[in-house]
Tab-separated table of C-alpha atoms and ligand atoms in Angstrom:
chain	number	residue	atom	x	y	z
A	1	UNK	CA	-4.917	-8.308	22.368
A	2	UNK	CA	-6.915	-5.144	21.705
A	3	UNK	CA	-5.996	-2.638	19.005
A	4	UNK	CA	-6.041	1.063	19.894
A	5	UNK	CA	-8.679	2.494	17.611
A	6	UNK	CA	-10.703	5.611	16.929
A	7	UNK	CA	-14.382	5.183	16.059
A	8	UNK	CA	-16.923	7.687	14.762
A	9	UNK	CA	-20.530	6.519	14.788
A	10	UNK	CA	-22.859	8.370	12.449
A	11	UNK	CA	-26.376	9.307	13.440
A	12	UNK	CA	-27.841	7.657	10.357
A	13	UNK	CA	-27.302	4.123	9.119
A	14	UNK	CA	-24.682	3.433	6.499
A	15	UNK	CA	-21.694	1.239	5.791
A	16	UNK	CA	-18.847	0.413	8.144
A	17	UNK	CA	-15.554	1.638	6.689
A	18	UNK	CA	-12.306	0.508	8.313
A	19	UNK	CA	-9.037	2.331	7.619
A	20	UNK	CA	-5.787	1.018	9.080
A	21	UNK	CA	-2.206	2.285	9.156
A	22	UNK	CA	1.016	1.075	10.706
A	23	UNK	CA	0.706	-2.609	9.821
A	24	UNK	CA	4.416	-1.987	9.324
A	25	UNK	CA	6.060	0.069	12.067
A	26	UNK	CA	8.263	2.273	9.849
A	27	UNK	CA	5.547	3.732	7.603
A	28	UNK	CA	4.700	7.097	9.089
A	29	UNK	CA	2.387	9.297	7.012
A	30	UNK	CA	-0.487	6.773	7.041
A	31	UNK	CA	-0.466	6.930	10.873
A	32	UNK	CA	-0.842	10.715	10.873
A	33	UNK	CA	-3.392	10.491	8.053
A	34	UNK	CA	-5.649	8.285	10.177
A	35	UNK	CA	-5.466	10.644	13.169
A	36	UNK	CA	-6.302	13.600	10.944
A	37	UNK	CA	-9.205	11.853	9.211
A	38	UNK	CA	-10.615	11.114	12.682
A	39	UNK	CA	-10.543	14.799	13.645
A	40	UNK	CA	-12.144	15.882	10.358
A	41	UNK	CA	-14.954	13.314	10.539
A	42	UNK	CA	-15.532	13.702	14.286
A	43	UNK	CA	-16.127	17.433	13.710
A	44	UNK	CA	-19.002	16.611	11.311
A	45	UNK	CA	-20.165	13.496	13.157
A	46	UNK	CA	-23.860	14.483	12.889
A	47	UNK	CA	-23.530	14.325	9.097
A	48	UNK	CA	-21.814	10.937	9.003
A	49	UNK	CA	-23.797	7.948	7.729
A	50	UNK	CA	-22.573	4.625	9.028
A	51	UNK	CA	-19.474	3.937	11.082
A	52	UNK	CA	-15.859	4.861	10.536
A	53	UNK	CA	-13.244	2.815	12.396
A	54	UNK	CA	-9.631	3.993	12.300
A	55	UNK	CA	-6.507	2.273	13.566
A	56	UNK	CA	-3.554	4.710	13.497
A	57	UNK	CA	-0.848	2.155	14.387
A	58	UNK	CA	-1.767	-1.524	14.046
A	59	UNK	CA	1.734	-2.715	14.870
A	60	UNK	CA	2.717	-0.625	17.896
A	61	UNK	CA	5.649	-2.871	18.959
A	62	UNK	CA	7.182	-2.409	15.486
A	63	UNK	CA	6.565	1.362	15.603
A	64	UNK	CA	8.364	1.597	18.953
A	65	UNK	CA	11.345	-0.182	17.414
A	66	UNK	CA	11.101	2.034	14.267
A	67	UNK	CA	11.156	-1.211	12.300
A	68	UNK	CA	8.890	-2.914	9.779
A	69	UNK	CA	8.249	-5.772	12.224
A	70	UNK	CA	8.154	-6.295	15.978
A	71	UNK	CA	10.734	-8.137	18.084
A	72	UNK	CA	9.591	-11.561	16.823
A	73	UNK	CA	10.450	-10.392	13.257
A	74	UNK	CA	7.176	-11.715	11.867
A	75	UNK	CA	5.778	-9.566	9.049
A	76	UNK	CA	2.148	-8.674	9.791
A	77	UNK	CA	1.503	-8.631	6.048
A	78	UNK	CA	2.463	-12.304	5.812
A	79	UNK	CA	0.900	-13.894	8.910
A	80	UNK	CA	-2.751	-12.843	8.769
A	81	UNK	CA	-5.198	-14.107	10.013
A	82	UNK	CA	-2.746	-14.684	12.882
A	83	UNK	CA	-3.273	-16.639	16.077
A	84	UNK	CA	-5.247	-15.669	19.163
A	85	UNK	CA	-2.669	-17.308	21.431
A	86	UNK	CA	0.415	-16.818	19.239
A	87	UNK	CA	3.456	-14.552	19.440
A	88	UNK	CA	3.005	-10.798	19.824
A	89	UNK	CA	2.785	-10.222	16.045
A	90	UNK	CA	0.512	-13.223	15.559
A	91	UNK	CA	-1.857	-11.838	18.198
A	92	UNK	CA	-1.893	-8.439	16.486
A	93	UNK	CA	-2.556	-10.157	13.142
A	94	UNK	CA	-5.453	-12.005	14.760
A	95	UNK	CA	-6.868	-8.779	16.217
A	96	UNK	CA	-6.682	-6.813	12.963
A	97	UNK	CA	-8.062	-9.754	10.963
A	98	UNK	CA	-11.018	-10.031	13.356
A	99	UNK	CA	-11.661	-6.293	12.976
A	100	UNK	CA	-11.463	-6.475	9.152
A	101	UNK	CA	-14.225	-9.083	9.118
A	102	UNK	CA	-16.598	-6.582	10.807
A	103	UNK	CA	-16.174	-4.001	8.013
A	104	UNK	CA	-18.144	-3.437	4.810
A	105	UNK	CA	-15.196	-1.695	3.133
A	106	UNK	CA	-11.536	-1.650	4.035
A	107	UNK	CA	-8.518	0.552	3.260
A	108	UNK	CA	-5.022	-0.429	4.452
A	109	UNK	CA	-2.493	2.385	4.044
A	110	UNK	CA	1.215	1.718	3.602
A	111	UNK	CA	4.364	3.227	2.176
A	112	UNK	CA	7.810	1.928	1.271
A	113	UNK	CA	9.075	1.917	4.865
A	114	UNK	CA	12.640	2.812	5.656
A	115	UNK	CA	14.127	1.083	2.628
A	116	UNK	CA	11.892	2.136	-0.232
A	117	UNK	CA	10.150	5.144	-1.671
A	118	UNK	CA	6.979	4.467	-3.643
A	119	UNK	CA	5.231	6.562	-6.271
A	120	UNK	CA	1.657	7.001	-5.010
A	121	UNK	CA	-0.674	4.207	-6.019
A	122	UNK	CA	-3.774	2.330	-4.898
A	123	UNK	CA	-3.830	-1.433	-5.220
A	124	UNK	CA	-6.289	-4.272	-4.945
A	125	UNK	CA	-6.408	-8.006	-5.613
A	126	UNK	CA	-8.014	-9.317	-8.787
A	127	UNK	CA	-10.936	-10.803	-6.873
A	128	UNK	CA	-12.768	-13.768	-8.376
A	129	UNK	CA	-16.122	-12.185	-7.507
A	130	UNK	CA	-16.853	-9.632	-10.210
A	131	UNK	CA	-18.940	-7.354	-7.955
A	132	UNK	CA	-16.220	-7.228	-5.267
A	133	UNK	CA	-13.620	-6.581	-7.967
A	134	UNK	CA	-15.651	-3.738	-9.439
A	135	UNK	CA	-16.137	-2.180	-5.974
A	136	UNK	CA	-12.395	-2.360	-5.423
A	137	UNK	CA	-11.730	-0.627	-8.747
A	138	UNK	CA	-14.151	2.131	-7.730
A	139	UNK	CA	-12.614	2.517	-4.259
A	140	UNK	CA	-9.122	2.678	-5.770
A	141	UNK	CA	-10.247	5.403	-8.183
A	142	UNK	CA	-11.970	7.302	-5.380
A	143	UNK	CA	-8.685	7.473	-3.437
A	144	UNK	CA	-7.444	9.786	-6.243
A	145	UNK	CA	-3.843	8.535	-6.548
A	146	UNK	CA	-2.207	8.633	-9.993
A	147	UNK	CA	-1.642	4.881	-10.398
A	148	UNK	CA	-4.034	1.976	-9.836
A	149	UNK	CA	-2.656	-1.550	-9.762
A	150	UNK	CA	-4.674	-4.748	-9.602
A	151	UNK	CA	-2.595	-7.812	-8.772
A	152	UNK	CA	-2.460	-11.561	-8.093
A	153	UNK	CA	-5.370	-12.522	-5.815
A	154	UNK	CA	-3.483	-15.571	-4.536
A	155	UNK	CA	-0.997	-13.863	-2.189
A	156	UNK	CA	-1.569	-15.088	1.355
A	157	UNK	CA	-1.139	-13.635	4.825
A	158	UNK	CA	-2.033	-10.026	3.980
A	159	UNK	CA	-4.714	-7.935	5.596
A	160	UNK	CA	-6.128	-7.822	2.075
A	161	UNK	CA	-6.153	-11.644	1.955
A	162	UNK	CA	-8.467	-11.610	4.987
A	163	UNK	CA	-10.773	-9.107	3.270
A	164	UNK	CA	-10.619	-11.147	0.042
A	165	UNK	CA	-11.701	-14.340	1.816
A	166	UNK	CA	-14.576	-12.486	3.495
A	167	UNK	CA	-15.662	-10.858	0.181
A	168	UNK	CA	-15.134	-7.379	1.662
A	169	UNK	CA	-14.124	-4.810	-0.968
A	170	UNK	CA	-10.642	-3.624	0.033
A	171	UNK	CA	-7.782	-1.564	-1.301
A	172	UNK	CA	-4.310	-0.731	-0.073
A	173	UNK	CA	-2.382	2.439	-0.762
A	174	UNK	CA	1.351	3.094	-1.036
A	175	UNK	CA	2.634	6.676	-0.860
A	176	UNK	CA	6.296	7.586	-0.363
A	177	UNK	CA	8.394	6.131	2.408
A	178	UNK	CA	12.165	6.200	2.966
A	179	UNK	CA	11.621	6.241	6.730
A	180	UNK	CA	10.922	9.958	6.847
A	181	UNK	CA	7.758	11.930	7.528
A	182	UNK	CA	6.582	14.046	4.621
A	183	UNK	CA	3.584	16.295	5.174
A	184	UNK	CA	2.685	16.382	1.464
A	185	UNK	CA	2.116	12.613	1.518
A	186	UNK	CA	-0.233	12.968	4.484
A	187	UNK	CA	-2.183	15.685	2.662
A	188	UNK	CA	-2.556	13.379	-0.354
A	189	UNK	CA	-3.762	10.460	1.761
A	190	UNK	CA	-6.207	12.544	3.833
A	191	UNK	CA	-7.761	13.831	0.614
A	192	UNK	CA	-8.062	10.246	-0.631
A	193	UNK	CA	-9.762	8.989	2.540
A	194	UNK	CA	-12.256	11.867	2.665
A	195	UNK	CA	-13.068	11.382	-1.017
A	196	UNK	CA	-13.744	7.670	-0.405
A	197	UNK	CA	-16.112	8.627	2.455
A	198	UNK	CA	-17.980	10.885	0.027
A	199	UNK	CA	-17.915	8.242	-2.699
A	200	UNK	CA	-19.510	5.739	-0.296
A	201	UNK	CA	-22.184	8.298	0.651
A	202	UNK	CA	-20.943	8.373	4.253
A	203	UNK	CA	-20.139	12.087	4.102
A	204	UNK	CA	-22.203	14.690	2.235
A	205	UNK	CA	-20.820	16.270	-0.901
A	206	UNK	CA	-19.882	14.998	-4.295
A	207	UNK	CA	-16.804	12.830	-4.581
A	208	UNK	CA	-14.137	14.189	-6.901
A	209	UNK	CA	-13.473	12.338	-10.117
A	210	UNK	CA	-10.192	10.516	-10.226
A	211	UNK	CA	-7.410	11.836	-12.368
A	212	UNK	CA	-5.485	8.599	-12.767
A	213	UNK	CA	-2.510	8.359	-15.069
A	214	UNK	CA	-2.227	4.573	-15.239
A	215	UNK	CA	-4.588	1.715	-14.436
A	216	UNK	CA	-2.984	-1.711	-14.712
A	217	UNK	CA	-4.411	-5.136	-13.910
A	218	UNK	CA	-1.582	-7.643	-13.781
A	219	UNK	CA	-2.857	-11.234	-13.761
A	220	UNK	CA	0.608	-12.817	-13.590
A	221	UNK	CA	1.363	-14.997	-10.577
A	222	UNK	CA	2.930	-13.134	-7.646
A	223	UNK	CA	2.358	-9.731	-9.236
A	224	UNK	CA	2.107	-7.293	-6.351
A	225	UNK	CA	4.771	-8.947	-4.247
A	226	UNK	CA	6.842	-5.810	-3.733
A	227	UNK	CA	9.900	-7.269	-2.043
A	228	UNK	CA	10.758	-9.549	-4.944
A	229	UNK	CA	11.143	-6.936	-7.615
A	230	UNK	CA	14.518	-6.048	-9.176
A	231	UNK	CA	16.870	-7.938	-6.811
A	232	UNK	CA	20.428	-6.639	-6.443
A	233	UNK	CA	22.904	-8.983	-8.181
A	234	UNK	CA	25.623	-8.223	-5.612
A	235	UNK	CA	26.469	-6.513	-2.300
A	236	UNK	CA	27.517	-2.869	-2.494
A	237	UNK	CA	26.487	0.776	-2.776
A	238	UNK	CA	23.375	1.425	-4.879
A	239	UNK	CA	22.921	4.579	-6.910
A	240	UNK	CA	19.780	4.932	-8.999
A	241	UNK	CA	20.061	7.112	-12.116
A	242	UNK	CA	16.333	7.391	-12.757
A	243	UNK	CA	13.535	9.271	-11.046
A	244	UNK	CA	9.940	8.536	-10.130
A	245	UNK	CA	7.432	8.245	-12.910
A	246	UNK	CA	10.189	8.147	-15.530
A	247	UNK	CA	9.513	5.887	-18.490
A	248	UNK	CA	12.172	3.277	-19.138
A	249	UNK	CA	12.687	0.582	-21.757
A	250	UNK	CA	13.575	-3.029	-20.955
A	251	UNK	CA	17.379	-3.352	-20.703
A	252	UNK	CA	17.927	0.364	-19.991
A	253	UNK	CA	20.350	1.106	-17.133
A	254	UNK	CA	18.451	2.434	-14.140
A	255	UNK	CA	21.310	2.479	-11.619
A	256	UNK	CA	24.571	0.949	-10.458
A	257	UNK	CA	25.792	-1.128	-7.540
A	258	UNK	CA	29.457	-0.394	-6.864
A	259	UNK	CA	32.011	-1.789	-4.449
A	260	UNK	CA	33.617	0.225	-1.650
A	261	UNK	CA	36.616	1.369	-3.746
A	262	UNK	CA	34.491	2.152	-6.804
A	263	UNK	CA	36.548	-0.300	-8.863
A	264	UNK	CA	33.641	-2.420	-9.970
A	265	UNK	CA	30.328	-1.011	-11.037
A	266	UNK	CA	27.488	-3.416	-11.800
A	267	UNK	CA	24.823	-1.823	-13.980
A	268	UNK	CA	21.221	-2.492	-12.989
A	269	UNK	CA	18.976	-2.845	-15.981
A	270	UNK	CA	15.227	-2.452	-16.280
A	271	UNK	CA	13.703	-5.937	-16.272
A	272	UNK	CA	10.741	-4.694	-18.288
A	273	UNK	CA	9.504	-1.558	-20.026
A	274	UNK	CA	7.278	0.765	-18.047
A	275	UNK	CA	7.539	3.517	-15.477
A	276	UNK	CA	9.691	3.673	-12.355
A	277	UNK	CA	7.374	3.406	-9.371
A	278	UNK	CA	9.530	2.054	-6.536
A	279	UNK	CA	13.083	3.104	-5.693
A	280	UNK	CA	15.307	1.838	-2.906
A	281	UNK	CA	16.089	4.689	-0.506
A	282	UNK	CA	19.070	3.143	1.316
A	283	UNK	CA	22.370	2.986	-0.577
A	284	UNK	CA	23.793	0.009	1.315
A	285	UNK	CA	22.561	-3.176	-0.366
A	286	UNK	CA	23.109	-6.894	-0.091
A	287	UNK	CA	22.688	-9.396	-2.862
A	288	UNK	CA	18.989	-10.075	-3.367
A	289	UNK	CA	17.711	-6.818	-1.828
A	290	UNK	CA	14.959	-5.156	-3.846
A	291	UNK	CA	16.402	-2.133	-5.665
A	292	UNK	CA	13.148	-0.895	-7.098
A	293	UNK	CA	10.330	-1.758	-9.397
A	294	UNK	CA	8.929	-0.892	-12.756
A	295	UNK	CA	5.233	-0.854	-13.416
A	296	UNK	CA	4.819	-2.380	-16.887
A	297	UNK	CA	2.331	0.149	-18.212
A	298	UNK	CA	2.252	1.172	-21.830
A	299	UNK	CA	-0.780	3.376	-22.102
A	300	UNK	CA	-2.210	6.290	-20.173
A	301	UNK	CA	-5.632	6.597	-18.656
A	302	UNK	CA	-6.960	3.249	-19.860
A	303	UNK	CA	-7.358	-0.010	-18.044
A	304	UNK	CA	-4.575	-2.254	-19.305
A	305	UNK	CA	-4.482	-5.974	-18.459
A	306	UNK	CA	-1.424	-8.208	-18.514
A	307	UNK	CA	-1.677	-11.987	-18.648
A	308	UNK	CA	0.967	-14.720	-18.412
B	401	ZN	ZN1	3.725	-1.695	4.533
C-alpha cells in the first residue's frame, strides 16, 4: 500500500516535516489545506530548507464513501501502527505509520467530521520526554489557533501514538467540521502550516507570535478522547442552546434531547465548567452519542494544568 503524497525537497538541509490530512474520510478542509500548502511551498522551493511531505487524503477509501472510516469500519485513529498484510484500513495505518517514523516533526490535521463541529484548537500528548513535550508546545503555539490542549499520553492507536513512541514532536489540529467545506477554516489552517514552516526555519521570514486564548494541559486519564464526551442520555432530536467559545458553569443546561412528538424534553447539562468547544452538528441522536464537549479552562492566556 502506497500513500499518494506531495513532496517538496529544499535545496539546503533542514528538518523533515510531515503534514497529513484525511485520516478520517469526512474531514474536508485539512485535505484542501495540504494541497494549498504544497502549491505555496513549491513556488518558493529554492528557499525551502529540509523536506516537506504532504498527504492530502490518507484514507482515500473512507473519503470516497464520505465516511469517517472505510468499508471495513476500522478507525484509522485507533488501529495504528496497522498491519502490512491486514485489511484495507490496517494497510493504510501501516503505511502512514511507516511514513511518520521518517519525519522529524509531524502535524495531523482533523476536524469534527460529519457529526461534530469543533472550535479551532491544536493538541498534543503530554509526552514523558520533556524536550519532546516542549517542542510540541512550541509547534502547537506556532499553528496560531486560539486553544491549545495537551492530553493523556496513554491513548493508543493514533497517528500521534506512533509519533509519541518514536519521540517525534507531533501535534494534531481540529478546526470546524459538520461534513461541510468552509473556506475560512482552510485559510486558518494554511496560515498555521506556513507559520510552523517559518517557526522551524524551513521557510524564510519570522514566524508570527501566537495569540492563544486558552492553554490547557489535562493530565487526567483518557483526556483527549473526543468521542466519549457528553454522551446523550437517550435517543431523540438534539438541540444545543449554547454557541462556540461560550463559557458555561457545571450543571448549566446546554441543550435538550426531545422525542418525536416533543412531549418529553431531556435537558443536557454541562458536566464541568469551562468553554464550549465541540458541538454535535447532526440533530438525530442515539443514546450514548457524543453531544459535545466542554474544555475545563478557567483562565485566559496562561498554561493551566489539571490533575486527577
Ligand atoms: Zn479526525
